[in-house]
PDB file of C-alpha atoms in Angstrom:
ATOM      1  CA  MET H   1     -56.535 -47.313  20.717  1.00 38.00           C
ATOM      2  CA  PHE H   2     -59.428 -47.548  23.157  1.00 39.00           C
ATOM      3  CA  PHE H   3     -60.037 -44.778  25.650  1.00 40.00           C
ATOM      4  CA  ARG H   4     -62.668 -44.801  28.370  1.00 40.00           C
ATOM      5  CA  LYS H   5     -64.438 -41.526  29.074  1.00 41.00           C
ATOM      6  CA  LYS H   6     -63.850 -40.434  32.626  1.00 40.00           C
ATOM      7  CA  GLU H   7     -65.635 -37.174  32.936  1.00 40.00           C
ATOM      8  CA  LEU H   8     -67.498 -34.767  30.706  1.00 39.00           C
ATOM      9  CA  LEU H   9     -67.706 -31.162  31.756  1.00 37.00           C
ATOM     10  CA  GLN H  10     -69.344 -28.234  30.055  1.00 36.00           C
ATOM     11  CA  VAL H  11     -66.586 -25.652  29.988  1.00 36.00           C
ATOM     12  CA  GLY H  12     -68.639 -22.623  29.233  1.00 37.00           C
ATOM     13  CA  LEU H  13     -69.668 -20.292  26.512  1.00 38.00           C
ATOM     14  CA  HIS H  14     -67.585 -18.660  23.853  1.00 37.00           C
ATOM     15  CA  ASP H  15     -68.955 -15.505  22.265  1.00 39.00           C
ATOM     16  CA  ILE H  16     -67.960 -15.319  18.600  1.00 38.00           C
ATOM     17  CA  GLY H  17     -69.630 -11.987  18.014  1.00 38.00           C
ATOM     18  CA  GLU H  18     -72.929 -13.542  16.928  1.00 33.00           C
ATOM     19  CA  PRO H  19     -76.151 -13.550  18.956  1.00 28.00           C
ATOM     20  CA  GLU H  20     -75.698 -17.274  19.602  1.00 35.00           C
ATOM     21  CA  LEU H  21     -73.033 -18.516  22.010  1.00 38.00           C
ATOM     22  CA  GLU H  22     -70.965 -21.600  21.283  1.00 48.00           C
ATOM     23  CA  TYR H  23     -70.582 -24.446  23.730  1.00 63.00           C
ATOM     24  CA  TRP H  24     -67.397 -26.370  24.304  1.00 78.00           C
ATOM     25  CA  ASN H  25     -67.015 -29.777  25.889  1.00 82.00           C
ATOM     26  CA  MET H  26     -64.123 -30.550  28.151  1.00 83.00           C
ATOM     27  CA  LEU H  27     -63.450 -34.179  28.851  1.00 87.00           C
ATOM     28  CA  GLU H  28     -60.825 -36.492  30.174  1.00 85.00           C
ATOM     29  CA  VAL H  29     -60.423 -39.937  28.715  1.00 82.00           C
ATOM     30  CA  GLU H  30     -58.142 -42.668  29.934  1.00 79.00           C
ATOM     31  CA  ASN H  31     -56.416 -45.751  28.650  1.00 75.00           C
ATOM     32  CA  GLU H  32     -54.870 -48.011  31.265  1.00 74.00           C
ATOM     33  CA  ASP H  33     -51.922 -48.841  29.013  1.00 73.00           C
ATOM     34  CA  VAL H  34     -50.910 -45.411  27.720  1.00 70.00           C
ATOM     35  CA  GLY H  35     -52.401 -42.750  30.004  1.00 77.00           C
ATOM     36  CA  ASN H  36     -54.935 -39.956  29.991  1.00 82.00           C
ATOM     37  CA  LEU H  37     -55.989 -37.335  27.451  1.00 85.00           C
ATOM     38  CA  VAL H  38     -57.637 -34.024  28.254  1.00 89.00           C
ATOM     39  CA  ILE H  39     -59.706 -32.762  25.342  1.00 90.00           C
ATOM     40  CA  ARG H  40     -61.474 -29.465  24.720  1.00 88.00           C
ATOM     41  CA  LEU H  41     -63.821 -29.926  21.788  1.00 88.00           C
ATOM     42  CA  ARG H  42     -66.224 -27.619  19.988  1.00 88.00           C
ATOM     43  CA  LYS H  43     -69.720 -29.140  20.027  1.00 86.00           C
ATOM     44  CA  SER H  44     -71.020 -27.446  16.882  1.00 87.00           C
ATOM     45  CA  LYS H  45     -69.790 -25.541  13.867  1.00 87.00           C
ATOM     46  CA  PRO H  46     -69.709 -21.776  14.287  1.00 83.00           C
ATOM     47  CA  PRO H  47     -73.035 -20.289  13.154  1.00 80.00           C
ATOM     48  CA  ILE H  48     -71.728 -17.948  10.488  1.00 83.00           C
ATOM     49  CA  PRO H  49     -72.916 -17.594   6.902  1.00 87.00           C
ATOM     50  CA  ASP H  50     -69.545 -18.319   5.251  1.00 91.00           C
ATOM     51  CA  ILE H  51     -68.641 -21.391   7.333  1.00 92.00           C
ATOM     52  CA  ASP H  52     -68.144 -23.499   4.178  1.00 94.00           C
ATOM     53  CA  GLU H  53     -65.150 -21.318   3.285  1.00 95.00           C
ATOM     54  CA  TYR H  54     -63.287 -22.729   6.311  1.00 95.00           C
ATOM     55  CA  SER H  55     -62.317 -25.865   4.444  1.00 97.00           C
ATOM     56  CA  THR H  56     -58.683 -26.438   5.407  1.00 97.00           C
ATOM     57  CA  CYS H  57     -57.890 -28.323   8.584  1.00 98.00           C
ATOM     58  CA  VAL H  58     -54.632 -27.282  10.283  1.00 97.00           C
ATOM     59  CA  GLU H  59     -53.055 -29.359  13.035  1.00 97.00           C
ATOM     60  CA  ILE H  60     -50.395 -27.817  15.249  1.00 97.00           C
ATOM     61  CA  LYS H  61     -48.583 -30.400  17.347  1.00 96.00           C
ATOM     62  CA  TRP H  62     -46.248 -29.706  20.265  1.00 94.00           C
ATOM     63  CA  ASP H  63     -44.331 -32.845  21.183  1.00 92.00           C
ATOM     64  CA  TYR H  64     -43.044 -32.899  24.772  1.00 89.00           C
ATOM     65  CA  SER H  65     -42.537 -36.671  24.972  1.00 84.00           C
ATOM     66  CA  ASP H  66     -38.823 -36.183  25.710  1.00 74.00           C
ATOM     67  CA  ARG H  67     -39.890 -34.549  28.987  1.00 67.00           C
ATOM     68  CA  SER H  68     -42.965 -36.593  29.833  1.00 67.00           C
ATOM     69  CA  LYS H  69     -44.857 -39.582  28.499  1.00 68.00           C
ATOM     70  CA  GLY H  70     -48.162 -38.311  29.830  1.00 80.00           C
ATOM     71  CA  MET H  71     -49.161 -34.839  30.864  1.00 86.00           C
ATOM     72  CA  PRO H  72     -46.757 -31.908  30.465  1.00 89.00           C
ATOM     73  CA  ASP H  73     -44.544 -30.715  33.261  1.00 88.00           C
ATOM     74  CA  GLU H  74     -44.942 -27.181  34.615  1.00 91.00           C
ATOM     75  CA  GLU H  75     -42.212 -25.692  32.420  1.00 91.00           C
ATOM     76  CA  THR H  76     -43.757 -27.137  29.249  1.00 90.00           C
ATOM     77  CA  SER H  77     -47.222 -25.949  30.290  1.00 90.00           C
ATOM     78  CA  ASN H  78     -45.879 -22.435  30.842  1.00 91.00           C
ATOM     79  CA  LEU H  79     -44.246 -22.453  27.397  1.00 92.00           C
ATOM     80  CA  TYR H  80     -47.319 -23.580  25.505  1.00 89.00           C
ATOM     81  CA  ASN H  81     -49.432 -21.116  27.479  1.00 90.00           C
ATOM     82  CA  GLN H  82     -47.052 -18.428  26.185  1.00 92.00           C
ATOM     83  CA  PHE H  83     -47.583 -19.777  22.654  1.00 93.00           C
ATOM     84  CA  GLU H  84     -51.381 -19.777  23.082  1.00 90.00           C
ATOM     85  CA  ALA H  85     -51.397 -16.212  24.418  1.00 90.00           C
ATOM     86  CA  ALA H  86     -49.434 -15.054  21.375  1.00 91.00           C
ATOM     87  CA  VAL H  87     -51.728 -16.715  18.829  1.00 90.00           C
ATOM     88  CA  ASP H  88     -55.023 -16.529  20.701  1.00 86.00           C
ATOM     89  CA  ASP H  89     -56.794 -14.438  18.068  1.00 84.00           C
ATOM     90  CA  LEU H  90     -55.935 -17.045  15.407  1.00 86.00           C
ATOM     91  CA  PHE H  91     -57.818 -19.677  17.403  1.00 82.00           C
ATOM     92  CA  TRP H  92     -61.063 -17.742  17.817  1.00 75.00           C
ATOM     93  CA  TYR H  93     -63.342 -15.972  15.358  1.00 68.00           C
ATOM     94  CA  ASN H  94     -61.233 -13.620  13.245  1.00 81.00           C
ATOM     95  CA  ASN H  95     -62.635 -14.057   9.718  1.00 87.00           C
ATOM     96  CA  LEU H  96     -59.771 -16.482   8.951  1.00 91.00           C
ATOM     97  CA  SER H  97     -59.795 -19.475  11.320  1.00 92.00           C
ATOM     98  CA  PHE H  98     -61.518 -21.335  14.156  1.00 89.00           C
ATOM     99  CA  ASN H  99     -60.094 -23.693  16.743  1.00 91.00           C
ATOM    100  CA  VAL H 100     -62.178 -26.861  17.106  1.00 92.00           C
ATOM    101  CA  ARG H 101     -60.108 -29.086  19.398  1.00 93.00           C
ATOM    102  CA  ILE H 102     -57.221 -28.982  21.842  1.00 92.00           C
ATOM    103  CA  THR H 103     -55.852 -32.290  23.088  1.00 93.00           C
ATOM    104  CA  THR H 104     -53.273 -32.687  25.841  1.00 92.00           C
ATOM    105  CA  GLY H 105     -51.670 -35.957  26.886  1.00 91.00           C
ATOM    106  CA  LEU H 106     -49.598 -38.890  25.677  1.00 89.00           C
ATOM    107  CA  GLY H 107     -46.577 -36.614  25.381  1.00 90.00           C
ATOM    108  CA  GLU H 108     -48.110 -33.954  23.135  1.00 92.00           C
ATOM    109  CA  ARG H 109     -50.462 -31.011  22.893  1.00 94.00           C
ATOM    110  CA  VAL H 110     -52.428 -30.676  19.650  1.00 96.00           C
ATOM    111  CA  TRP H 111     -54.497 -27.758  18.375  1.00 95.00           C
ATOM    112  CA  VAL H 112     -56.874 -28.396  15.455  1.00 96.00           C
ATOM    113  CA  CYS H 113     -58.203 -25.404  13.511  1.00 95.00           C
ATOM    114  CA  TYR H 114     -60.163 -24.797  10.344  1.00 96.00           C
ATOM    115  CA  THR H 115     -59.124 -21.924   8.128  1.00 96.00           C
ATOM    116  CA  LYS H 116     -60.100 -20.237   4.895  1.00 95.00           C
ATOM    117  CA  SER H 117     -56.465 -20.094   3.761  1.00 96.00           C
ATOM    118  CA  TYR H 118     -53.525 -22.119   5.026  1.00 97.00           C
ATOM    119  CA  GLU H 119     -51.068 -19.591   3.555  1.00 97.00           C
ATOM    120  CA  GLU H 120     -52.724 -16.671   5.373  1.00 96.00           C
ATOM    121  CA  PHE H 121     -53.013 -18.673   8.587  1.00 96.00           C
ATOM    122  CA  ILE H 122     -49.285 -19.526   8.548  1.00 96.00           C
ATOM    123  CA  LYS H 123     -48.355 -15.949   7.654  1.00 96.00           C
ATOM    124  CA  HIS H 124     -50.294 -14.633  10.671  1.00 94.00           C
ATOM    125  CA  LEU H 125     -48.958 -17.406  12.906  1.00 95.00           C
ATOM    126  CA  ASN H 126     -45.352 -16.606  11.973  1.00 95.00           C
ATOM    127  CA  ASN H 127     -45.916 -12.869  12.504  1.00 94.00           C
ATOM    128  CA  LYS H 128     -47.282 -13.503  15.997  1.00 93.00           C
ATOM    129  CA  LEU H 129     -44.382 -15.787  16.932  1.00 94.00           C
ATOM    130  CA  GLU H 130     -41.480 -13.796  15.442  1.00 93.00           C
ATOM    131  CA  SER H 131     -40.438 -12.162  18.737  1.00 92.00           C
ATOM    132  CA  LEU H 132     -40.788 -15.353  20.782  1.00 92.00           C
ATOM    133  CA  PRO H 133     -38.384 -18.263  21.228  1.00 90.00           C
ATOM    134  CA  ASN H 134     -38.640 -21.185  18.824  1.00 92.00           C
ATOM    135  CA  PHE H 135     -41.277 -23.645  19.944  1.00 93.00           C
ATOM    136  CA  PRO H 136     -41.172 -27.372  19.080  1.00 93.00           C
ATOM    137  CA  LEU H 137     -44.109 -27.269  16.665  1.00 95.00           C
ATOM    138  CA  ALA H 138     -45.032 -29.591  13.831  1.00 96.00           C
ATOM    139  CA  ILE H 139     -47.718 -28.170  11.539  1.00 97.00           C
ATOM    140  CA  SER H 140     -49.715 -30.095   8.972  1.00 97.00           C
ATOM    141  CA  TYR H 141     -52.802 -29.312   6.945  1.00 97.00           C
ATOM    142  CA  LEU H 142     -55.255 -30.921   4.567  1.00 97.00           C
ATOM    143  CA  ASP H 143     -58.338 -30.058   2.598  1.00 97.00           C
ATOM    144  CA  ASP H 144     -61.312 -31.073   4.742  1.00 97.00           C
ATOM    145  CA  SER H 145     -64.358 -29.258   3.395  1.00 96.00           C
ATOM    146  CA  GLU H 146     -66.592 -31.844   5.104  1.00 96.00           C
ATOM    147  CA  TRP H 147     -64.967 -31.154   8.511  1.00 96.00           C
ATOM    148  CA  SER H 148     -64.420 -34.898   8.855  1.00 96.00           C
ATOM    149  CA  ILE H 149     -61.508 -34.543  11.321  1.00 95.00           C
ATOM    150  CA  TRP H 150     -63.736 -32.572  13.695  1.00 95.00           C
ATOM    151  CA  LYS H 151     -66.705 -34.904  13.121  1.00 94.00           C
ATOM    152  CA  GLU H 152     -64.573 -37.946  13.970  1.00 93.00           C
ATOM    153  CA  SER H 153     -63.615 -36.300  17.268  1.00 90.00           C
ATOM    154  CA  LEU H 154     -67.275 -35.720  18.070  1.00 88.00           C
ATOM    155  CA  GLU H 155     -68.100 -39.344  17.268  1.00 87.00           C
ATOM    156  CA  ASP H 156     -65.177 -40.614  19.345  1.00 82.00           C
ATOM    157  CA  TYR H 157     -65.654 -38.465  22.415  1.00 76.00           C
ATOM    158  CA  VAL H 158     -69.117 -36.882  22.681  1.00 71.00           C
ATOM    159  CA  ASP H 159     -72.429 -38.615  23.309  1.00 63.00           C
ATOM    160  CA  ASP H 160     -75.210 -36.370  21.983  1.00 52.00           C
TER     161      ASP H 160
END
């Protein structure tokens, strides 16, 4: 599927507790046939000594296509913002996992993280969500010690 880059914005800095700050790219891409995607993408791996231990890629997918074929409606956005607030510390530096991409559009929102342990990640995720309503999440994971999923996103969407 071909997408044309519309706009590339530097979103800002994310302090992961190291002297160096991480940069994120925010971009919107469009396809005339299927619609737009909004993507927040980490530009570089976190600069930590044990980064090679984060070898499992976890994808969390929220399908809202029954409500919208493109971007989410306000109710859906409010719900996944509630989800993100609950699991925020799983997405940023926590000695277990890092978020590397968030994609919104085409009827879904997708978070891509790298973790040291899928079992620990899911345990923490479930603990954080236990007092909240059930969300329409599909979670998958795979061994990706080369970070190829993230690298493909960089190749597809970022010109550096």
